[in-house]
PDB file of C-alpha atoms in Angstrom:
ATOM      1  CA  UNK A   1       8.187  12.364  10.829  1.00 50.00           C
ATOM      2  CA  UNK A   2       8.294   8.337  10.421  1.00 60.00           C
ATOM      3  CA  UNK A   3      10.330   6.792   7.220  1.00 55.00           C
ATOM      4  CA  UNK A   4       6.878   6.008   5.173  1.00 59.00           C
ATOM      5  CA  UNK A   5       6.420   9.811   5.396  1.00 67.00           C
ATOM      6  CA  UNK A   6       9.261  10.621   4.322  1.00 70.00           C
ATOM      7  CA  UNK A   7       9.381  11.652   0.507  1.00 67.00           C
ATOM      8  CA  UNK A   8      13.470  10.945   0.075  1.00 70.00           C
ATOM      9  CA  UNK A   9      13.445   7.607   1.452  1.00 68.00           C
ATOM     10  CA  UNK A  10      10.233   6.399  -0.968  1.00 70.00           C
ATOM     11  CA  UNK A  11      12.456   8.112  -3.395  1.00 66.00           C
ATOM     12  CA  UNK A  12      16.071   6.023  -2.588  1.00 74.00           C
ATOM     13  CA  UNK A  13      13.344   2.947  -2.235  1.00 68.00           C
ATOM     14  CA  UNK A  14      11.856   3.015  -5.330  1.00 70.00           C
ATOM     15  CA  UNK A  15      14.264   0.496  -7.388  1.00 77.00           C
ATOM     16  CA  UNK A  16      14.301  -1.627  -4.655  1.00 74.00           C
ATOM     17  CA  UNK A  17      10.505  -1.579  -4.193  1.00 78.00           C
ATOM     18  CA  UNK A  18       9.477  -2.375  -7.633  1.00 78.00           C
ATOM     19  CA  UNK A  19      11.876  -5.444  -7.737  1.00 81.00           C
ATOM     20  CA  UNK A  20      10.542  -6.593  -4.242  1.00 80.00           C
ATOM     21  CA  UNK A  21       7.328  -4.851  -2.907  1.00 85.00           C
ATOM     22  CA  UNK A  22       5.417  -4.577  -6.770  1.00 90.00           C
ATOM     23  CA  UNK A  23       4.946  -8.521  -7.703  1.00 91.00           C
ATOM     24  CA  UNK A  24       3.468  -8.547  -4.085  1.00 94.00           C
ATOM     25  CA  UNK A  25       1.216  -6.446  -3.764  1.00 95.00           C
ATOM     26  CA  UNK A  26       0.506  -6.486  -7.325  1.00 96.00           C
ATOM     27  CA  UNK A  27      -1.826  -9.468  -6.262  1.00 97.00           C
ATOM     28  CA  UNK A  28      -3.730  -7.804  -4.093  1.00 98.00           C
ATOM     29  CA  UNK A  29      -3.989  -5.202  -6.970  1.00 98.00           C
ATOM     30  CA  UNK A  30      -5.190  -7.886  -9.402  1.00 98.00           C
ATOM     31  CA  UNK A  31      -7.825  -9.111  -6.531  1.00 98.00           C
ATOM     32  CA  UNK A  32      -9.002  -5.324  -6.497  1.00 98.00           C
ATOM     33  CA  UNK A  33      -9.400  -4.915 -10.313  1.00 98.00           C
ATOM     34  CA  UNK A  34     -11.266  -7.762 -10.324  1.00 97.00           C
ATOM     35  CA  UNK A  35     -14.468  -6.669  -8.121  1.00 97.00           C
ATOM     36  CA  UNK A  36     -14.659  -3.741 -10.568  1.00 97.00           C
ATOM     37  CA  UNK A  37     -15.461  -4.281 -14.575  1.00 93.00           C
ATOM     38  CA  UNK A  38     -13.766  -1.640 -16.587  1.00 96.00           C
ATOM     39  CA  UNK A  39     -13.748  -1.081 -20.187  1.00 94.00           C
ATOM     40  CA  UNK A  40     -11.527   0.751 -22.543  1.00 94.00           C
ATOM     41  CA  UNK A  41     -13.371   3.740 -22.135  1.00 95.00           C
ATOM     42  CA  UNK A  42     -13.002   3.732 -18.348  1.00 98.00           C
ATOM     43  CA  UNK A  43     -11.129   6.663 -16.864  1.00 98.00           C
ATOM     44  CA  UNK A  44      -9.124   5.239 -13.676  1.00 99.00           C
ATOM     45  CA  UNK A  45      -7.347   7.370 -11.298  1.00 99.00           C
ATOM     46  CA  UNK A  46      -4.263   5.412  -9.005  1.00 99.00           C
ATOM     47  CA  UNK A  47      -3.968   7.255  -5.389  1.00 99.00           C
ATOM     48  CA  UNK A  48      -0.666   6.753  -3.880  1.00 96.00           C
ATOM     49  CA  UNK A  49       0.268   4.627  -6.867  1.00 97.00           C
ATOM     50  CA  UNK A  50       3.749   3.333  -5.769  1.00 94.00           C
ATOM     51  CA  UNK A  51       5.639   1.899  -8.130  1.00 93.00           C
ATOM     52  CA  UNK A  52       2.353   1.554 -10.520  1.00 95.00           C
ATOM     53  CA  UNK A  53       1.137  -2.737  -9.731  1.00 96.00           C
ATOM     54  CA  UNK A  54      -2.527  -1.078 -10.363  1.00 98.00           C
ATOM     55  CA  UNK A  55      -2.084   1.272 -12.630  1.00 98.00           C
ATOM     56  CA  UNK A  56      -0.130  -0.855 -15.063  1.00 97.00           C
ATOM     57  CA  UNK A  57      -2.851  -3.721 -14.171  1.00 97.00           C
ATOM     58  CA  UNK A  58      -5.386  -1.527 -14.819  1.00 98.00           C
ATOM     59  CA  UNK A  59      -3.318   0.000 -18.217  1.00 97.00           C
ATOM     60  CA  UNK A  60      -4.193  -3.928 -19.405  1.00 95.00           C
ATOM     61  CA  UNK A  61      -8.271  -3.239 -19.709  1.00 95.00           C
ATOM     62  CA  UNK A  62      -7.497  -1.023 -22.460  1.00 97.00           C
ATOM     63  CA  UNK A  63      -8.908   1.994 -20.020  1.00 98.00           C
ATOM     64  CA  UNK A  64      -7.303   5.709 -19.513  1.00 98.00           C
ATOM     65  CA  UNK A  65      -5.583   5.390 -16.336  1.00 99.00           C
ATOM     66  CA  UNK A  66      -3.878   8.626 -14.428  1.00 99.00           C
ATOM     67  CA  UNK A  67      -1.379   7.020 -11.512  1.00 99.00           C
ATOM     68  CA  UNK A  68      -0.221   9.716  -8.859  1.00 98.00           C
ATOM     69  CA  UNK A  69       2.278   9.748  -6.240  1.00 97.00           C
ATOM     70  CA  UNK A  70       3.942  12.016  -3.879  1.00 93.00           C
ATOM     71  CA  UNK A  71       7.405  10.633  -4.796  1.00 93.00           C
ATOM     72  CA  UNK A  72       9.076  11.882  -8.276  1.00 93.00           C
ATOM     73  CA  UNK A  73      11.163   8.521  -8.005  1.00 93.00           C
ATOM     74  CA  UNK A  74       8.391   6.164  -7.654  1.00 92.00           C
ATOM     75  CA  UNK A  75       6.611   8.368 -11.058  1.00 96.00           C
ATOM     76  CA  UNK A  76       9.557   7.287 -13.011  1.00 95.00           C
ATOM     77  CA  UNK A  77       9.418   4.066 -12.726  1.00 92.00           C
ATOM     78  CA  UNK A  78       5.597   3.959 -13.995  1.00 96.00           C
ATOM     79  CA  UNK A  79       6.723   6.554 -16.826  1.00 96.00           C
ATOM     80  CA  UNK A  80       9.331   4.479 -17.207  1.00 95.00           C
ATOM     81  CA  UNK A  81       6.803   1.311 -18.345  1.00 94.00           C
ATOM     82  CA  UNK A  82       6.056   4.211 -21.573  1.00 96.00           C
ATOM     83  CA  UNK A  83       2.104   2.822 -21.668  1.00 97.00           C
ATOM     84  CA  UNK A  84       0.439   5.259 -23.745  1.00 97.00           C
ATOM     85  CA  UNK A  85      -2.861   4.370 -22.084  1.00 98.00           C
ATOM     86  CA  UNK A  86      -0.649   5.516 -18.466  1.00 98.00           C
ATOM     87  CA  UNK A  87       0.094   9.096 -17.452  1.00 98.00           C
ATOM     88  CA  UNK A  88       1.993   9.343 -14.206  1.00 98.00           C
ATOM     89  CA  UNK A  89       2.021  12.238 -12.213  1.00 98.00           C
ATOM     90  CA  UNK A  90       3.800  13.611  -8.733  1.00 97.00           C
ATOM     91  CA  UNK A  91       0.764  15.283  -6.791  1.00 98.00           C
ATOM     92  CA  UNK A  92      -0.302  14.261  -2.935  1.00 97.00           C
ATOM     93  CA  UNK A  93      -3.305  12.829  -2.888  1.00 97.00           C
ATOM     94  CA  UNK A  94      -3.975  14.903  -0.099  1.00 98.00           C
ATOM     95  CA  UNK A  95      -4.816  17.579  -2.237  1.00 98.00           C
ATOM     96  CA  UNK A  96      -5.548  16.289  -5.857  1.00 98.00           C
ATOM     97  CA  UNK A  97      -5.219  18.720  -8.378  1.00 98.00           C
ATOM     98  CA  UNK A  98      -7.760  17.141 -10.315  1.00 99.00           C
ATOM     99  CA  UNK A  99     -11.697  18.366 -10.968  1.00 98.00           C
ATOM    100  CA  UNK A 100     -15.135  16.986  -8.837  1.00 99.00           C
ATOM    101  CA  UNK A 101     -16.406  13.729 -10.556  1.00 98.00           C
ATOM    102  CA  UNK A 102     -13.863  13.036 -13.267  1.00 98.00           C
ATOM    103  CA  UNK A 103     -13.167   9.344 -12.621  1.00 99.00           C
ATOM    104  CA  UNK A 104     -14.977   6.115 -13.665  1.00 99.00           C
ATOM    105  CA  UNK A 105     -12.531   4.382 -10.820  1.00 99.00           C
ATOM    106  CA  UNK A 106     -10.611   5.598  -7.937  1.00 99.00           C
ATOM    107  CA  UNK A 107      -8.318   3.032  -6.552  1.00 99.00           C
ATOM    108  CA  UNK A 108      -5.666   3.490  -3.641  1.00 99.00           C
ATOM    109  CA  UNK A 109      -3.964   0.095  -2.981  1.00 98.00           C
ATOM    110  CA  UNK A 110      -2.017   0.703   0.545  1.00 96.00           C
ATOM    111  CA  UNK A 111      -1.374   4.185  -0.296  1.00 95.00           C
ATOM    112  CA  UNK A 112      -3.939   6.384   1.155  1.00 97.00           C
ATOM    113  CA  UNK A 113      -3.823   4.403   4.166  1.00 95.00           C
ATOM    114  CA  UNK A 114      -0.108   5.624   4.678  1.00 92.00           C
ATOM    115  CA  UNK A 115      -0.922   9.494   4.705  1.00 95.00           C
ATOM    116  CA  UNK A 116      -0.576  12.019   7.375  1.00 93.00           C
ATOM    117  CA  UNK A 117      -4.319  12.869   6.931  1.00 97.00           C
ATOM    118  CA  UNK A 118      -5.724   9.675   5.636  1.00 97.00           C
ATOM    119  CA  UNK A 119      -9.535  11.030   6.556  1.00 98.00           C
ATOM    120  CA  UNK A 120      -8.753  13.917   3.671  1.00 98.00           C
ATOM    121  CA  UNK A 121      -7.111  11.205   1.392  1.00 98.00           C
ATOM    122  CA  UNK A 122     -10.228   9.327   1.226  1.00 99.00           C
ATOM    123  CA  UNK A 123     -12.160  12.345   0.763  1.00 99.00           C
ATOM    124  CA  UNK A 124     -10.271  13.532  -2.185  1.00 99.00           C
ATOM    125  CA  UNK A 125     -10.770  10.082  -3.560  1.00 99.00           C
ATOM    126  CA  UNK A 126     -14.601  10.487  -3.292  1.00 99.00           C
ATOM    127  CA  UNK A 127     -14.854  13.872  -4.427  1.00 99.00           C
ATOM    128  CA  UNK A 128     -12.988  12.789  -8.017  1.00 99.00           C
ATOM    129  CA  UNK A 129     -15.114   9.838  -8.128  1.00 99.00           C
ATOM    130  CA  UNK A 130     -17.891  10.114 -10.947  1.00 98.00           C
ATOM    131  CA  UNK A 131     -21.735   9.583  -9.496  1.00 98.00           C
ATOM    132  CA  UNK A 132     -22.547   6.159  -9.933  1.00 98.00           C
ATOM    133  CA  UNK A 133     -18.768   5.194  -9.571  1.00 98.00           C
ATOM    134  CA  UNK A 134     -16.575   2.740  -7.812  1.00 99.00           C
ATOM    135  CA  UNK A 135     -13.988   3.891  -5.078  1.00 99.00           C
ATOM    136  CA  UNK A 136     -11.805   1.097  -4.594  1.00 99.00           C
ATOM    137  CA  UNK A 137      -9.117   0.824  -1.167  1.00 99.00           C
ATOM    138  CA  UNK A 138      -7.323  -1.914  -0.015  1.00 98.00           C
ATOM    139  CA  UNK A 139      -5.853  -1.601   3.848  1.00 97.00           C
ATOM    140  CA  UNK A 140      -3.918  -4.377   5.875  1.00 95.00           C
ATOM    141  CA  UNK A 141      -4.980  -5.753   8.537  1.00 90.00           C
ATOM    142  CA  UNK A 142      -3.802  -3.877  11.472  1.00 80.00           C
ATOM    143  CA  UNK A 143      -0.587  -5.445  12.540  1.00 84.00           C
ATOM    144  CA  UNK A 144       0.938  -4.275   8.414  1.00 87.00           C
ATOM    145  CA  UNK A 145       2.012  -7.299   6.414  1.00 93.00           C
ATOM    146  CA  UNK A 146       5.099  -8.769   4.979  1.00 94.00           C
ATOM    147  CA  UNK A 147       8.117  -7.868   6.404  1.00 94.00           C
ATOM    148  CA  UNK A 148       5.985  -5.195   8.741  1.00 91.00           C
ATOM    149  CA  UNK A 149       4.414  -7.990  10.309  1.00 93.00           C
ATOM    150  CA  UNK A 150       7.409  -9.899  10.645  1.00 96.00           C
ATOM    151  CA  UNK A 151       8.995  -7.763  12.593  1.00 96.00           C
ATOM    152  CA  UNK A 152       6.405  -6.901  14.637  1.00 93.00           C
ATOM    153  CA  UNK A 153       6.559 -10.875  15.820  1.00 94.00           C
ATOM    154  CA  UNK A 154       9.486 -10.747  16.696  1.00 96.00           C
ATOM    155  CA  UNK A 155       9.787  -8.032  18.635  1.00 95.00           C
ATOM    156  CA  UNK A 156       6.348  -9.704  20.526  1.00 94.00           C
ATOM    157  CA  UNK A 157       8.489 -12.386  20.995  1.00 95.00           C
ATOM    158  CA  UNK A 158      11.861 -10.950  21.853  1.00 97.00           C
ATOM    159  CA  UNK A 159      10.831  -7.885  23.696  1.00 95.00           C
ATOM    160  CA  UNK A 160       7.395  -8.323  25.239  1.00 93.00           C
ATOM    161  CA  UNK A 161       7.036  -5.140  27.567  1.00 92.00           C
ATOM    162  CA  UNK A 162       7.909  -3.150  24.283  1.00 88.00           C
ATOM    163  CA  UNK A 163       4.740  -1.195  22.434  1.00 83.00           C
ATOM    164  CA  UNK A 164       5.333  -1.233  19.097  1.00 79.00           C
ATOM    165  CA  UNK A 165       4.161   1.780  17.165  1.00 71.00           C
ATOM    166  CA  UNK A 166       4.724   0.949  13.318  1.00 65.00           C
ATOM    167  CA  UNK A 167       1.005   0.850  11.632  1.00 79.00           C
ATOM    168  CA  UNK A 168      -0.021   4.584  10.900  1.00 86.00           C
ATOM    169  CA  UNK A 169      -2.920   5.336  12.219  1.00 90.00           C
ATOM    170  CA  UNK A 170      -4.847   4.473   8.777  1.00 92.00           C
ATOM    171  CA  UNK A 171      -3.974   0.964   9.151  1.00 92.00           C
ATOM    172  CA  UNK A 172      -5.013   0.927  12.257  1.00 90.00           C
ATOM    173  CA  UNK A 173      -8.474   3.031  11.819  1.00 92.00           C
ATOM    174  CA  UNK A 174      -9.339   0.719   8.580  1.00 95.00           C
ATOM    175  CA  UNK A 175      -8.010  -2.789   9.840  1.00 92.00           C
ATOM    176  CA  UNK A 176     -11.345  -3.302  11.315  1.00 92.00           C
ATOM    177  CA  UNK A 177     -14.137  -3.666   8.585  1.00 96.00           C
ATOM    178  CA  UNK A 178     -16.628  -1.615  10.747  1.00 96.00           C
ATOM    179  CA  UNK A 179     -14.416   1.255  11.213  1.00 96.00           C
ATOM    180  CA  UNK A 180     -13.428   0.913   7.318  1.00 98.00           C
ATOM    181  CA  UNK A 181     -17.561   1.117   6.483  1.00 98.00           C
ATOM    182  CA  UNK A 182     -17.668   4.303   8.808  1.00 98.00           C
ATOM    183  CA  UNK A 183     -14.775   6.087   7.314  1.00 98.00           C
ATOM    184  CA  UNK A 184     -15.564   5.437   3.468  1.00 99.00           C
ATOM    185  CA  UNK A 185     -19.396   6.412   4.464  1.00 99.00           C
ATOM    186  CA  UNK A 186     -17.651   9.678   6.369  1.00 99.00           C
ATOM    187  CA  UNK A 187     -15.996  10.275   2.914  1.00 99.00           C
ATOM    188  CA  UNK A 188     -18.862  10.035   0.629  1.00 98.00           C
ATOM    189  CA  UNK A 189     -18.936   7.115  -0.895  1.00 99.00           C
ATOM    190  CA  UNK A 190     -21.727   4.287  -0.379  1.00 98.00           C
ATOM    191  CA  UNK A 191     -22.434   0.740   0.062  1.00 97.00           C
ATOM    192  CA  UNK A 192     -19.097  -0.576   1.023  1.00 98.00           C
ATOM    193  CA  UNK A 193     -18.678  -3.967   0.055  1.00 98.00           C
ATOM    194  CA  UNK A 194     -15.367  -5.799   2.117  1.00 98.00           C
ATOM    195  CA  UNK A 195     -13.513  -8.762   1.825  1.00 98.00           C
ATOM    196  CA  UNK A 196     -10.338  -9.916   3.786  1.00 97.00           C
ATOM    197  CA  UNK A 197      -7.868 -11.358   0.669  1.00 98.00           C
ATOM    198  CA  UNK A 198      -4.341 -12.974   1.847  1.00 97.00           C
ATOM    199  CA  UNK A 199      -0.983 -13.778  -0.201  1.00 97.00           C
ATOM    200  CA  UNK A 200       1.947 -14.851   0.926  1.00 97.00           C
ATOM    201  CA  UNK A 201       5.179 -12.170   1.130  1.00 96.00           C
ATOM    202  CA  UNK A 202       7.973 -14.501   0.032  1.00 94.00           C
ATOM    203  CA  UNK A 203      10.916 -13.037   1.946  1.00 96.00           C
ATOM    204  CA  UNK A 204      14.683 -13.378   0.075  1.00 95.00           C
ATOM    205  CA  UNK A 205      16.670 -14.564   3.193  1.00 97.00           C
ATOM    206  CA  UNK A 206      19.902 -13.284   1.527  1.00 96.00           C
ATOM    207  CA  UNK A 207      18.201  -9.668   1.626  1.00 94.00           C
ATOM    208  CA  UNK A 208      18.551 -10.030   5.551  1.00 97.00           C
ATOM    209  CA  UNK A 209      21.985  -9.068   4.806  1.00 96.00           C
ATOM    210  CA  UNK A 210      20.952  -5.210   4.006  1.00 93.00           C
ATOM    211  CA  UNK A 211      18.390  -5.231   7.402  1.00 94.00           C
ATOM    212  CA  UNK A 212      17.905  -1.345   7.047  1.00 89.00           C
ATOM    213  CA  UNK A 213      16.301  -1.797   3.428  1.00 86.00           C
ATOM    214  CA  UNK A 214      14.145  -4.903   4.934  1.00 90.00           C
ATOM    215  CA  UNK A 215      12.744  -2.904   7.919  1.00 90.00           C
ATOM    216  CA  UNK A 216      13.826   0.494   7.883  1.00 82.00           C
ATOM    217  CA  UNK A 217      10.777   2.098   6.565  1.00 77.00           C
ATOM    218  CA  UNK A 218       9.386   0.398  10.101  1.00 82.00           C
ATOM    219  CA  UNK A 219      10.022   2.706  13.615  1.00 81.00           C
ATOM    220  CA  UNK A 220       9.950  -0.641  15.280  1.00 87.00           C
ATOM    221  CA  UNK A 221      13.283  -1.164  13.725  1.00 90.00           C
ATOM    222  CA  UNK A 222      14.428   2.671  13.711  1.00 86.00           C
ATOM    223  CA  UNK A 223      14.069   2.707  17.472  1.00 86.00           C
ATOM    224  CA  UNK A 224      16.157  -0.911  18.050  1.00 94.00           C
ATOM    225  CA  UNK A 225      19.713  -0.785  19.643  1.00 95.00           C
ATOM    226  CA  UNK A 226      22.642  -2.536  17.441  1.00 96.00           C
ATOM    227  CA  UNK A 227      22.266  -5.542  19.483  1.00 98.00           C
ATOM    228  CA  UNK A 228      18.984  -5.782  19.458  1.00 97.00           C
ATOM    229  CA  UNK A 229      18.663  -5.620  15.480  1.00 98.00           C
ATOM    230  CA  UNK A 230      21.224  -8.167  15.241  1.00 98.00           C
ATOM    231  CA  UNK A 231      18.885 -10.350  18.016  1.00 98.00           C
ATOM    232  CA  UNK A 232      15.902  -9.504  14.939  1.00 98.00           C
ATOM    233  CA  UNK A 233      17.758 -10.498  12.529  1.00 98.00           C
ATOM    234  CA  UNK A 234      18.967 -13.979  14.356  1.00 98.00           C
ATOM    235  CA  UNK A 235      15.213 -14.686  15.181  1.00 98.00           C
ATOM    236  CA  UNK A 236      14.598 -14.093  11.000  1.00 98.00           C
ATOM    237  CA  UNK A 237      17.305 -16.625  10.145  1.00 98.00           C
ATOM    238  CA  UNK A 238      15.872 -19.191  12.750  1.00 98.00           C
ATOM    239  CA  UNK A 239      12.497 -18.589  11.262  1.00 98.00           C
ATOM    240  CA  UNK A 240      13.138 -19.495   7.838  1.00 98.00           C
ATOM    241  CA  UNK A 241      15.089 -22.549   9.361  1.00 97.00           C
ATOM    242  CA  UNK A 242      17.228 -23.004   5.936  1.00 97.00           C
ATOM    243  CA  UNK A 243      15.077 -21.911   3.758  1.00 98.00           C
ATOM    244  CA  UNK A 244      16.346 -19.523   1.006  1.00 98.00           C
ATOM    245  CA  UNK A 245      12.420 -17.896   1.187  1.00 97.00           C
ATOM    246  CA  UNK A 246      10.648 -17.288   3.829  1.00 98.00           C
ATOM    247  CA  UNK A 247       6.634 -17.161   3.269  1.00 97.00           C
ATOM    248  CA  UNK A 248       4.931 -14.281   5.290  1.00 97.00           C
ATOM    249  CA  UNK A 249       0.989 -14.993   5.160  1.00 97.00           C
ATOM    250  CA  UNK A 250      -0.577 -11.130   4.935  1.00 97.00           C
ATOM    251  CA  UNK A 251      -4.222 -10.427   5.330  1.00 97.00           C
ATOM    252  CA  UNK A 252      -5.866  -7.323   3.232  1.00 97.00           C
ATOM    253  CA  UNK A 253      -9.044  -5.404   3.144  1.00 98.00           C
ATOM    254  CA  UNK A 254     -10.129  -4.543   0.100  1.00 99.00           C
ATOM    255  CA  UNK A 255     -13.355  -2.338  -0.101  1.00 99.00           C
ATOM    256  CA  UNK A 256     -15.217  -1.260  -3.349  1.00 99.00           C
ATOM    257  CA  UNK A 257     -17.702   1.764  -2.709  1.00 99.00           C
ATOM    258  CA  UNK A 258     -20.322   3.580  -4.542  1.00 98.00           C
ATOM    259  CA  UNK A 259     -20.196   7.301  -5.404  1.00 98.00           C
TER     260      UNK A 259
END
């Protein structure tokens, strides 16, 4: 099983993610909401909500929004915002234990890219999905983004004859906007419309102190030798050349379907 599988490490993460991963992708989430109008009647389902960025975005439009996640610790911390308009849930979007067509909005924001059996993730998206409404995912590009993709240059750069194998196979699959149009199509929804969006990751250089929480939901890093994480985390330092932030530029898809 790789980390981002793995329910108790999302669950030790989830502090840590809200204060670091949220505000990022949190843009992205805005960027999504954005290419969808809802209203305060709107009924808005969060796939693989994480720590909540679109839920709590969404929350803002006045509409009913459901955010579920396969880790109890990343639920709290949406609970945790006590929205009335918000009900948080631990379910795997996998399976949704939800009825056929009861959703105005389905949005997954890098969730349902991360699962076992993204194909069925999507598919459970559609089927919850109203006729008439909008499924909404947002992928990265298919070398992952912020610290992801930071590592994965460095190890191209350090250790060339080394394969890296960190993307799930979503990421790859969907990094490529003709295989995304096939596999929302495949799922039932309609009329994809894509668009590549990028923000900037701003790295804390202090966190490179605590390397396991920077990269260790990665198997690029699991897989590196003690020296060889400290020759990462040298390459890092030299990277940000001073600098108490270093700026990762990270490319999303974000797709809005029909039902």
């Amino acid at each position: 099983m790789r980390e981002f599988e793995n329910l108790d490490r999302w669950d030790r993460v989830a502090e840590h993610y809200e204060t670091t991963a949220h505000p990022f992708t949190a843009r992205f989430a805005e960027a999504a909401l954005a290419r969808v109008p809802l209203t305060g009647s709107s009924r808005v389902l969060d796939v693989a909500a994480g720590t909540g960025a679109l839920a709590l975005a969404a929350a803002r439009t006045g509409a009913q929004v459901l955010a579920v996640d396969f880790s109890p610790g990343m639920v709290a911390r949406i609970a945790g915002a006590r929205l009335p308009n918000v009900d948080a849930r631990v379910m795997d979007g996998q399976a949704l234990a939800l009825p056929d067509g009861g959703f105005d909005a389905v949005f997954s924001i890098f969730g349902v890219i991360m699962f076992p059996d993204w194909r069925k993730g999507l598919a459970e998206m559609a089927r919850v999905t109203r006729p008439g409404g909008s499924g909404v995912v947002a992928t990265w590009q298919d070398q992952g983004a912020a610290t992801f993709l930071l590592l994965g240059e460095i190890r191209r750069r350090l250790f060339p004859e080394r394969e890296s194998r960190a993307m799930p196979e979503g990421v790859r699959a969907l990094g490529d906007p003709a295989g995304f149009t096939r596999a929302l199509v495949a799922a039932g929804y309609a009329a994809p419309r894509i668009d590549r969006v990028t923000f900037d990751y701003a790295l804390d250089v202090a966190m490179l102190d605590d390397p396991d929480t920077v990269f260790g939901l990665s198997p690029d890093w699991v897989d590196l030798s003690a020296a060889d994480r400290a020759a990462v985390i040298a390459e890092a330092r030299r990277m940000a050349g001073g600098r108490p932030v270093l700026p990762i530029p990270s490319t999303a898809l974000i797709a809005v379907a029909e039902r």
